Short mmCIF file of C-alpha atoms and ligand atoms in Angstrom, two decimals:
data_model
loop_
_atom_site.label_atom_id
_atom_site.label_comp_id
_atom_site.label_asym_id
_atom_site.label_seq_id
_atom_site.Cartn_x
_atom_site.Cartn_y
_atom_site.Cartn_z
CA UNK A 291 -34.36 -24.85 -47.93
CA UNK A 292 -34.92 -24.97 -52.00
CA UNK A 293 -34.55 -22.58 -54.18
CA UNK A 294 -37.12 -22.28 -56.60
CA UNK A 295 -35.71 -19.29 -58.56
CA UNK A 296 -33.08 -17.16 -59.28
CA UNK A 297 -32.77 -14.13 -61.20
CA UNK A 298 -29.91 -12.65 -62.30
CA UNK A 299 -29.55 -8.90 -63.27
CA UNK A 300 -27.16 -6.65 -64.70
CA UNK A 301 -27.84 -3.51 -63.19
CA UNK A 302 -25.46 -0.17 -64.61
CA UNK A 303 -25.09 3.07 -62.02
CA UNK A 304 -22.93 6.23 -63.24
CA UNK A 305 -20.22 7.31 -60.19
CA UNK A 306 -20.27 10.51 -58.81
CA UNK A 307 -16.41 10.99 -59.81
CA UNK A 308 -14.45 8.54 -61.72
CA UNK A 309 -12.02 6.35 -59.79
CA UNK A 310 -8.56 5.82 -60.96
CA UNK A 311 -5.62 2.65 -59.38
CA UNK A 312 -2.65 1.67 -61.25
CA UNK A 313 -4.54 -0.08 -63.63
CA UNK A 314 -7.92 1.50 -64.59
CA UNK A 315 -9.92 4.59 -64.90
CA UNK A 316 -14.17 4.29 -64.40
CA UNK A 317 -17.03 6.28 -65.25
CA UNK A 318 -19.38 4.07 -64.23
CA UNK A 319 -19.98 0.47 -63.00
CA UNK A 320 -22.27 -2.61 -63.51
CA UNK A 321 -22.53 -5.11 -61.06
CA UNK A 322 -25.05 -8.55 -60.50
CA UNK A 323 -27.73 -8.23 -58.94
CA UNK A 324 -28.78 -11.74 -57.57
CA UNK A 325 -32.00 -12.85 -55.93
CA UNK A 326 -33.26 -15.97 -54.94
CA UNK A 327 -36.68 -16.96 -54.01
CA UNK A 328 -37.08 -20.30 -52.06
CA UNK A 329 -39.81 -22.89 -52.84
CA UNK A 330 -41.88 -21.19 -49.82
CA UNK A 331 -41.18 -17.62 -51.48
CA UNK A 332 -39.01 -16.06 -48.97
CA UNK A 333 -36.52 -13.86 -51.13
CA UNK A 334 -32.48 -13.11 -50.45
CA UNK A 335 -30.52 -10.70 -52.50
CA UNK A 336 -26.80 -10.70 -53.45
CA UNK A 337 -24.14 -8.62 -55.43
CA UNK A 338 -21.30 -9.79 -57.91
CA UNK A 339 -18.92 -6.96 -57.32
CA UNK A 340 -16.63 -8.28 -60.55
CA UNK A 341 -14.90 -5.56 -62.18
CA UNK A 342 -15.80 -5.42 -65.90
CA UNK A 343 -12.05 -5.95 -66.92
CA UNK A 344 -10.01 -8.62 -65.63
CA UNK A 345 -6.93 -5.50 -64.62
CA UNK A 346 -7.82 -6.48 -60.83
CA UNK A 347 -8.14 -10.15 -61.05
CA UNK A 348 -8.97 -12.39 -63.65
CA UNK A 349 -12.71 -12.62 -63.52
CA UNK A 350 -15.15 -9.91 -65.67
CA UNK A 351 -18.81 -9.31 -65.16
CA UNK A 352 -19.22 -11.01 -68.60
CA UNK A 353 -17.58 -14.67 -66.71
CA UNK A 354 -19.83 -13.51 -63.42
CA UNK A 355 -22.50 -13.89 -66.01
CA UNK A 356 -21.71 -17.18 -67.50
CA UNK A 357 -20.34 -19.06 -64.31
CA UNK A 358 -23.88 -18.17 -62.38
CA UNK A 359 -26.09 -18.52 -65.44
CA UNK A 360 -24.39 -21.39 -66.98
CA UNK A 361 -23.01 -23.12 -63.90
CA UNK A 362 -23.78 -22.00 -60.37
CA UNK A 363 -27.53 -21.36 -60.56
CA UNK A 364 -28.07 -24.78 -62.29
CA UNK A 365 -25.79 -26.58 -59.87
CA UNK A 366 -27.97 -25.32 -56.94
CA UNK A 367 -31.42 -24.98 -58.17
CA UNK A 368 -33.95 -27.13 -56.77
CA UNK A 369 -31.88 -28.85 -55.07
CA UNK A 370 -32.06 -29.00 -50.75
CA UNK A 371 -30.07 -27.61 -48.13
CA UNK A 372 -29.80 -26.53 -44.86
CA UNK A 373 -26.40 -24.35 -43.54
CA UNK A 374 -24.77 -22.55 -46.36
CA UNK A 375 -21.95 -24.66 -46.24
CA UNK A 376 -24.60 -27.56 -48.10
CA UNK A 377 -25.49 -25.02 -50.44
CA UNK A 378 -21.29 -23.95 -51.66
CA UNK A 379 -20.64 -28.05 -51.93
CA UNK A 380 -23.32 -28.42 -54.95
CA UNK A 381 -20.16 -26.14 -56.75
CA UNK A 382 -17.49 -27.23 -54.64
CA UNK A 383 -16.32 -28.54 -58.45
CA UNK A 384 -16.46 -25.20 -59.83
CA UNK A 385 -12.57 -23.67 -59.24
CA UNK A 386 -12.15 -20.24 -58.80
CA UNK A 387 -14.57 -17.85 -60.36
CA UNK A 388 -14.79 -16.31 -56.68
CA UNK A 389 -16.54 -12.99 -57.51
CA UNK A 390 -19.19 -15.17 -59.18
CA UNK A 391 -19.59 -17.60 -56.16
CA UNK A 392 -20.10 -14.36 -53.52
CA UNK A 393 -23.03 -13.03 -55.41
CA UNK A 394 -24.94 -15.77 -55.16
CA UNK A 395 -23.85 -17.19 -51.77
CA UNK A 396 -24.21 -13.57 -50.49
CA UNK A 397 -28.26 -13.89 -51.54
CA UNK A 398 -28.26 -17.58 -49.88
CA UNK A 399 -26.95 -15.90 -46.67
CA UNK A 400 -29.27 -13.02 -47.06
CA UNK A 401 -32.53 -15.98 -47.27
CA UNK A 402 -30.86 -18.04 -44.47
CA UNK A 403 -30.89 -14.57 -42.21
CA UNK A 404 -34.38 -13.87 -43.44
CA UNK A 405 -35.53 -17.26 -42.53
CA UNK A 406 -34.32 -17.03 -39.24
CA UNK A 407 -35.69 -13.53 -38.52
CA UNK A 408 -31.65 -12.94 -37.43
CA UNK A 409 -29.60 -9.53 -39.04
CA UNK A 410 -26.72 -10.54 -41.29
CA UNK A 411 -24.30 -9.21 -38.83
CA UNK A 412 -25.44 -11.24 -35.86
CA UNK A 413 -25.73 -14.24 -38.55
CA UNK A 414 -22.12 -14.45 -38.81
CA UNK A 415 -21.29 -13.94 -35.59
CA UNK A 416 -20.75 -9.63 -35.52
CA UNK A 417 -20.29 -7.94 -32.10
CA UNK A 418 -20.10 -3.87 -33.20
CA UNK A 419 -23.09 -1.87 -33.48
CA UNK A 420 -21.10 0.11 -35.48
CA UNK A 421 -18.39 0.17 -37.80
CA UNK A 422 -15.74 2.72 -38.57
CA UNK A 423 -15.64 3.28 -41.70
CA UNK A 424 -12.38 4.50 -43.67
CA UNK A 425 -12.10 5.77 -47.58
CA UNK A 426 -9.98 4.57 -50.46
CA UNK A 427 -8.80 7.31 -52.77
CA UNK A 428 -7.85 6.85 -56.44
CA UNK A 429 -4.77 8.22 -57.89
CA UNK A 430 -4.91 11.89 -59.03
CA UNK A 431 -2.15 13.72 -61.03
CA UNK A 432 -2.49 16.84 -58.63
CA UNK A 433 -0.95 16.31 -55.50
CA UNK A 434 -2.98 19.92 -54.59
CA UNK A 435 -6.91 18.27 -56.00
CA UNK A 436 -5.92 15.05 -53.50
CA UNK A 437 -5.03 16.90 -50.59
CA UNK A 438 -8.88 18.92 -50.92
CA UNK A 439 -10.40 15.17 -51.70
CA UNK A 440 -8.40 14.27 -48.05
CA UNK A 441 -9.83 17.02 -46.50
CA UNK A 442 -13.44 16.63 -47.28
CA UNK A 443 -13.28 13.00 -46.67
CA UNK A 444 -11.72 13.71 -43.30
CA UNK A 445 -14.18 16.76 -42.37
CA UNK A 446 -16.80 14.30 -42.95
CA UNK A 447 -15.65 12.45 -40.08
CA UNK A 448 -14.12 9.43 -41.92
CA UNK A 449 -11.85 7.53 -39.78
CA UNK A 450 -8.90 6.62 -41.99
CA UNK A 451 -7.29 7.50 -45.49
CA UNK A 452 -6.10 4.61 -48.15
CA UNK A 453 -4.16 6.34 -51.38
CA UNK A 454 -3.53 4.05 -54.00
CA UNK A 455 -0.02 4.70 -55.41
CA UNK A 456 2.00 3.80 -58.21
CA UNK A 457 5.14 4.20 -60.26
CA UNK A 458 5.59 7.99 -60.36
CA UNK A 459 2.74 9.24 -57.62
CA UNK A 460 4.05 7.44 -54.67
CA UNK A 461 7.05 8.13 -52.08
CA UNK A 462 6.46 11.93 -52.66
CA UNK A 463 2.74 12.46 -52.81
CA UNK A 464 2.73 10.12 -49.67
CA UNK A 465 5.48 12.14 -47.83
CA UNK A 466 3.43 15.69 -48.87
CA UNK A 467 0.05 13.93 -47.36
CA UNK A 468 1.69 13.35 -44.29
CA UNK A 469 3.17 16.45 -43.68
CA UNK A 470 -0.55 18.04 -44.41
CA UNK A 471 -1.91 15.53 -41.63
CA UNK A 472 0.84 14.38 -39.18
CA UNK A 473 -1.68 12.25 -37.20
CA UNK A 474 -4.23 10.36 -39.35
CA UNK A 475 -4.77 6.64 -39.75
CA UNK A 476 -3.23 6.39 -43.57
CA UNK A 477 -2.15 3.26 -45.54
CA UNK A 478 -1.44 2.84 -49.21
CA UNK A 479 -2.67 0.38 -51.98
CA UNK A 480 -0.63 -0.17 -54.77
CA UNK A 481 -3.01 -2.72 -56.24
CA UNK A 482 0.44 -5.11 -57.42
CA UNK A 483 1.95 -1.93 -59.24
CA UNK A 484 5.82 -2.90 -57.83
CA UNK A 485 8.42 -5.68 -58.36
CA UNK A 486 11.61 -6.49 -56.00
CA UNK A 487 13.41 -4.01 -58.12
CA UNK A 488 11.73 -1.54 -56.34
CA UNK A 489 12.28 -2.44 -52.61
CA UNK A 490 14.26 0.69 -52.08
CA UNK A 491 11.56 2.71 -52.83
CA UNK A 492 9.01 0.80 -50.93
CA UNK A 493 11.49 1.10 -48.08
CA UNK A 494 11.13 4.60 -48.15
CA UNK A 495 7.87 4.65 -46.99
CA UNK A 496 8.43 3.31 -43.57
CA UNK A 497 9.66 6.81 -43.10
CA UNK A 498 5.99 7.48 -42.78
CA UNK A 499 4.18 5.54 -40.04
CA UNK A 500 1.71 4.01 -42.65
CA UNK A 501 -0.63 1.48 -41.04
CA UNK A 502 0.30 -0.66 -43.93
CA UNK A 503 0.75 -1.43 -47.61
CA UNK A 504 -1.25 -3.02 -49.56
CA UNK A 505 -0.46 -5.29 -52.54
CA UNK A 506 2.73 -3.88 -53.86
CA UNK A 507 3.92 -6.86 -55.47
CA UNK A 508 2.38 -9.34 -58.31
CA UNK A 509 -1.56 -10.32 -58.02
CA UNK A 510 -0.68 -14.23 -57.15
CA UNK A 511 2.71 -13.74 -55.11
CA UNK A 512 2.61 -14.60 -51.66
CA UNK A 513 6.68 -15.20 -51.84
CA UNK A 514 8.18 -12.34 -53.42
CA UNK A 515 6.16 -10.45 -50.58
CA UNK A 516 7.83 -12.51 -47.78
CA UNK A 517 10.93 -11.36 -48.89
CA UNK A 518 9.67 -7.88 -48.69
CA UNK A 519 7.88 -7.81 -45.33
CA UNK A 520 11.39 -9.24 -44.08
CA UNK A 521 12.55 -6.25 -46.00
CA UNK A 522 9.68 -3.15 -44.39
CA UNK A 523 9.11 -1.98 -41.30
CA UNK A 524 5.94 -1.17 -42.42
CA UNK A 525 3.42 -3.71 -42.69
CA UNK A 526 2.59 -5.37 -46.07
CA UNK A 527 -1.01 -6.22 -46.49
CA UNK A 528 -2.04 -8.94 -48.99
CA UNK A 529 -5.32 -8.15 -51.25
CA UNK A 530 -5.44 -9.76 -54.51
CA UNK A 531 -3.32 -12.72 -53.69
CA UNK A 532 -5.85 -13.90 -50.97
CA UNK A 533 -9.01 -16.23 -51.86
CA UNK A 534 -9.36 -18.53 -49.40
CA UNK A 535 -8.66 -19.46 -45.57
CA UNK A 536 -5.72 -21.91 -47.36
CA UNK A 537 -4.22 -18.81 -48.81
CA UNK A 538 -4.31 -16.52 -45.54
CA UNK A 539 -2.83 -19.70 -43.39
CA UNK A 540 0.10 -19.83 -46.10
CA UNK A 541 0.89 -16.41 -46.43
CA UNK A 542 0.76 -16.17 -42.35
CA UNK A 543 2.81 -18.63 -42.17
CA UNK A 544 5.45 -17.36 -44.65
CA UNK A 545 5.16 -13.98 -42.87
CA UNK A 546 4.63 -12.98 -46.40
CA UNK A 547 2.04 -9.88 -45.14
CA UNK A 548 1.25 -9.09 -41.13
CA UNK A 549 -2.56 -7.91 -42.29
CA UNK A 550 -5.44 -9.02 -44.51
CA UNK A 551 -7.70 -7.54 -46.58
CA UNK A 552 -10.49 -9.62 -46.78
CA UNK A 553 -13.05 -8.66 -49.47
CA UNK A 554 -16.15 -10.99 -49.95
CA UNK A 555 -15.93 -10.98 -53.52
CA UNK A 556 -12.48 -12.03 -53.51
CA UNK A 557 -12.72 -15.15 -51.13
CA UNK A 558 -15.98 -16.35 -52.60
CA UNK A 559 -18.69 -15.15 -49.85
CA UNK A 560 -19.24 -14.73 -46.45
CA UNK A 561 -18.36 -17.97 -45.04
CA UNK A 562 -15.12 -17.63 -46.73
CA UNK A 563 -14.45 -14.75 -45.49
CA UNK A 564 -15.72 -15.40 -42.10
CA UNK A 565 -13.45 -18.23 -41.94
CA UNK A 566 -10.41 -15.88 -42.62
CA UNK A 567 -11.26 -13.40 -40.13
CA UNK A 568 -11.56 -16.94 -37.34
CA UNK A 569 -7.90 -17.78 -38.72
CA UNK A 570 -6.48 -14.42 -38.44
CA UNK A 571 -8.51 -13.62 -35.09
CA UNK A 572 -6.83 -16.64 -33.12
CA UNK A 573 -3.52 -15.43 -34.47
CA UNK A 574 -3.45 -12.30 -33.43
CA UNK A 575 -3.68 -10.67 -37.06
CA UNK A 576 -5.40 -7.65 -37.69
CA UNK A 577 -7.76 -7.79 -40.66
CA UNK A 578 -10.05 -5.12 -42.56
CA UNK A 579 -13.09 -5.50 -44.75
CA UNK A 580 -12.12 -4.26 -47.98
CA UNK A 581 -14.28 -2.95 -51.16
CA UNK A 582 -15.31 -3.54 -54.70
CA UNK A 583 -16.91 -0.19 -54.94
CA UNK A 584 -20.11 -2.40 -53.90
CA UNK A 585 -24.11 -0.96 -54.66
CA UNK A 586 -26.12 -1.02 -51.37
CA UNK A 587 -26.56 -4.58 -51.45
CA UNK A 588 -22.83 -6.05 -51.42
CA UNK A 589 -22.08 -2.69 -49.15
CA UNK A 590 -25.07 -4.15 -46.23
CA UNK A 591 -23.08 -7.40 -46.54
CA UNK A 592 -19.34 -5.56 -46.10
CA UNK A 593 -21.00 -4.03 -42.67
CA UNK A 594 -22.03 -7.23 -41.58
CA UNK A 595 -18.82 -8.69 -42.31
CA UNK A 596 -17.20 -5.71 -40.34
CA UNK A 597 -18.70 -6.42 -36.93
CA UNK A 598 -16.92 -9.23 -36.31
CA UNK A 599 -14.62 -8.73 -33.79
CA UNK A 600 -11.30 -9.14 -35.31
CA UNK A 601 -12.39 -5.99 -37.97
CA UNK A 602 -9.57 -3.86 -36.25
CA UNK A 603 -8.92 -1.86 -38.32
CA UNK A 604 -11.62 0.62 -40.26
CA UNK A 605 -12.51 -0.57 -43.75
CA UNK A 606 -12.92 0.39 -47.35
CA UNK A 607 -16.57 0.07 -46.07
CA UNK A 608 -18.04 4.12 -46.63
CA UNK A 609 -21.53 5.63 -46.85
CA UNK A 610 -22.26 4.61 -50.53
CA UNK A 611 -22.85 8.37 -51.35
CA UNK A 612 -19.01 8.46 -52.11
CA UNK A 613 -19.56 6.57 -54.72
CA UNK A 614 -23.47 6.56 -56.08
CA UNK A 615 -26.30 9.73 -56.42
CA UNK A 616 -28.76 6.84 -55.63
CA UNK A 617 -28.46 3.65 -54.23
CA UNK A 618 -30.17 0.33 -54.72
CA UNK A 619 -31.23 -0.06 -50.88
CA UNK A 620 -33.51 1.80 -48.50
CA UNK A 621 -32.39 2.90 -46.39
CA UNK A 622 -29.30 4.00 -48.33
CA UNK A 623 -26.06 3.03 -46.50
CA UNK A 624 -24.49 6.15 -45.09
CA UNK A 625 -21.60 6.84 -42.70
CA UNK A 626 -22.10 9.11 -40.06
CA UNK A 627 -19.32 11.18 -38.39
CA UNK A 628 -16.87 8.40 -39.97
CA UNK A 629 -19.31 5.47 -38.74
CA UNK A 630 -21.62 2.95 -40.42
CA UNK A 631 -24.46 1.52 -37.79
CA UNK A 632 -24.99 -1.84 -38.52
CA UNK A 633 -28.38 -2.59 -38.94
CA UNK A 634 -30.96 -4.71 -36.60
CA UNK A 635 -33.69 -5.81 -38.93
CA UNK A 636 -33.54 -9.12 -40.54
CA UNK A 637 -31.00 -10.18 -43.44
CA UNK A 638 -29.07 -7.78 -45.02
CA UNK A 639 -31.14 -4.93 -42.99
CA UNK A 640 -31.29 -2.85 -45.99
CA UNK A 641 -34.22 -3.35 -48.45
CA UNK A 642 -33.61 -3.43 -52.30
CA UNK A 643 -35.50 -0.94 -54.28
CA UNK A 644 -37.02 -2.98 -57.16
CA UNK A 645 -38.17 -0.59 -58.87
CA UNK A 646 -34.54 1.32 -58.80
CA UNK A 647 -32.82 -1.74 -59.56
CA UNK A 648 -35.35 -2.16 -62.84
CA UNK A 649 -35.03 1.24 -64.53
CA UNK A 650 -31.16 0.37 -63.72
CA UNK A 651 -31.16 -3.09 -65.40
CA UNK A 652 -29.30 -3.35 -68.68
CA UNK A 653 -30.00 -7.32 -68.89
CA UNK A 654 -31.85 -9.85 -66.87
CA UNK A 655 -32.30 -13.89 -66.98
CA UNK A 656 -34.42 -15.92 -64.55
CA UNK A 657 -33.45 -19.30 -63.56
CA UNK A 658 -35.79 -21.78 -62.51
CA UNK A 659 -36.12 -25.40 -60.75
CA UNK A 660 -37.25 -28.05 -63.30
CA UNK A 661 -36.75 -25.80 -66.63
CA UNK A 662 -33.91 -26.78 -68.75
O1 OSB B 7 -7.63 -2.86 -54.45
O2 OSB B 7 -8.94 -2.39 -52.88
C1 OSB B 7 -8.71 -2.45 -54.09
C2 OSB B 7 -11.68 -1.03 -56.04
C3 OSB B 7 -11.61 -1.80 -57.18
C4 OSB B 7 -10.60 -2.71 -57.32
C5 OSB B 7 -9.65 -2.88 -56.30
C6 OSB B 7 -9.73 -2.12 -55.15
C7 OSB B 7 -10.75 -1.16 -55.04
C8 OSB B 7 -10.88 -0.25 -53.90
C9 OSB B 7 -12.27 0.24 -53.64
O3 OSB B 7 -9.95 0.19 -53.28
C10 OSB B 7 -12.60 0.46 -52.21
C11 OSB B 7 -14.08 0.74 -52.03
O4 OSB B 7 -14.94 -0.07 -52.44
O5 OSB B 7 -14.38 1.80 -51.47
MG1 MG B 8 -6.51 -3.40 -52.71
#
């Protein structure tokens, strides 16, 4: 394989609702659109999920931009390769910039897939023909507005509730959502909100049979959080300090979290991730696919990445109508009765909608082989 071309775009979509963590409040997001056309003109499609600010980790879409205009797409162009794992050593250089990498290996996978005639799910290695599918639900000031956001979310069948807390709407807005719903799947994210100051608060939520906690503590800690876990009953599960299979084997290994949340984006692509989920699956660790708020095309991938068979638990993986009046795919991808199907045709088994993603497109740069 060769790639010939690759055009980057910056496409903008309004939300339905804005989303609120610890750290940010949104309107509306842009995300990369990748796509890659090989020297015999078969086509893959990817999606840099970057936040625009660096609140969540350190990357923006502004150094998504520059690392696969300026770096990644130059480093790869023209250039031949057979399993994706050729394709990530042209960067293998490049450090970090994870969010950038994931876009474009995402489109290589999508091509490879494509190539072979094989769905992205069965690609990797999936098992599920379907995924349940959970929600994440921003912070809200009214305890009242967040129990009715619950409730929808649960009367549309979705499988399991993720709050994100922080300083101020935490022990007690978790302790009222319980009492509303005694028996539902329920975790928190507190997106690295917390120090060691506050372990008697944290502690207070094992009173609640959470399925876990994500992130309390600082973005690159994996110690602090050993001395936590050792600390919880309830399980801590590490996010934002996670970005490679190196990471997850520390951590494990430190019993610094008894979960994962592996995101894509985070971990640099879908090998990388894959390669967490093989750790975690031979240790007995339950992992989830979590999200970046992801357009169609980055959402196909996530329910890809969730039929593999250590997935246990449901993801941040929902029908993208939680988040988007239109999406970039057809067909659009939709949970049903708390449950994504994963698809059967070829690839990503959801086709981008060009002309969707052009009216959307706020900026756009084409790379090619050959041209300086
Ligand atoms: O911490 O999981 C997170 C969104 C942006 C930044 C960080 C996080 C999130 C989510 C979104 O929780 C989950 C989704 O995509 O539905
Ligand atoms: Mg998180």
């Amino acid at each position: 394989m060769r790639l010939r071309r690759i055009d980057l775009k910056l496409v903008r979509l309004p939300l339905v609702r804005p989303f609120r963590t610890s750290s940010s409040v949104k309107d509306h997001l842009a995300h990369i659109v990748v796509r890659v056309e090989s020297d015999d003109g078969l086509v893959g499609w990817g999606e840099c999920a970057s936040p625009s600010d660096p609140y969540y980790c350190p990357e923006t879409t502004e150094t998504c931009w520059h690392l696969l205009r300026d770096f990644l797409g130059p480093l790869v162009l023209g250039r031949e390769w057979e399993a994706i794992d050729d394709l990530t050593a042209f960067y293998r250089l490049v450090k970090g910039n994870n969010f950038a990498k994931a876009g474009l290996e995402m489109a290589c996978c999508d091509l490879l897939a494509r190539a072979e005639g094989v769905p992205l799910a069965a690609f990797l290695g999936g098992v599920r023909p379907r995924i349940a599918s959970g929600v994440s639900l921003g912070i809200e000031d009214d305890t009242a507005a967040l129990l009715d956001t619950i409730e929808r979310h649960l009367s549309s069948g979705y499988k399991r509730i993720k709050l994100k807390i922080g300083p101020g709407r935490d022990v007690e807005v978790v302790r009222e959502v319980r009492r509303a719903y005694p028996d539902i799947l329920l975790q928190v994210d507190a997106n690295s909100a917390y120090t060691l100051n506050d372990i008697d608060l944290l502690r207070a939520l094992d009173e609640f049979d959470l399925l876990l906690i994500e992130q309390p503590l600082a973005h690159d800690d994996i110690i602090d959080h050993a001395r936590l876990q050792a600390a919880l009953r309830t399980p801590v599960c590490l996010d934002e300090s996670i970005h490679s299979e190196a990471d997850a084997r520390k951590a494990l290994e430190l019993d610094a979290c008894r979960v994962i949340n592996i995101k894509v984006s985070r971990v640099g692509g879908l090998m990388e991730a894959r390669r967490i989920h093989d750790l975690c699956f031979t240790r007995g660790v339950p992992v989830w696919c979590g999200g970046m708020h992801e357009f169609g095309i980055g959402r196909a991938a996530n329910v890809a990445v969730c039929s593999l068979p250590g997935f246990v638990f449901p993801g941040d993986v929902s029908g993208s109508d939680k988040y988007y009046l239109q999406d970039l795919v057809d067909p659009p991808v939709l949970a049903h009765d708390g449950y994504v199907t994963v698809p059967t045709g070829p690839g990503l088994g959801h086709e981008p909608i060009e002309d969707r993603i052009v009216s959307n497109t706020r900026r756009e740069v084409t790379l090619e082989a050959g041209v300086a």
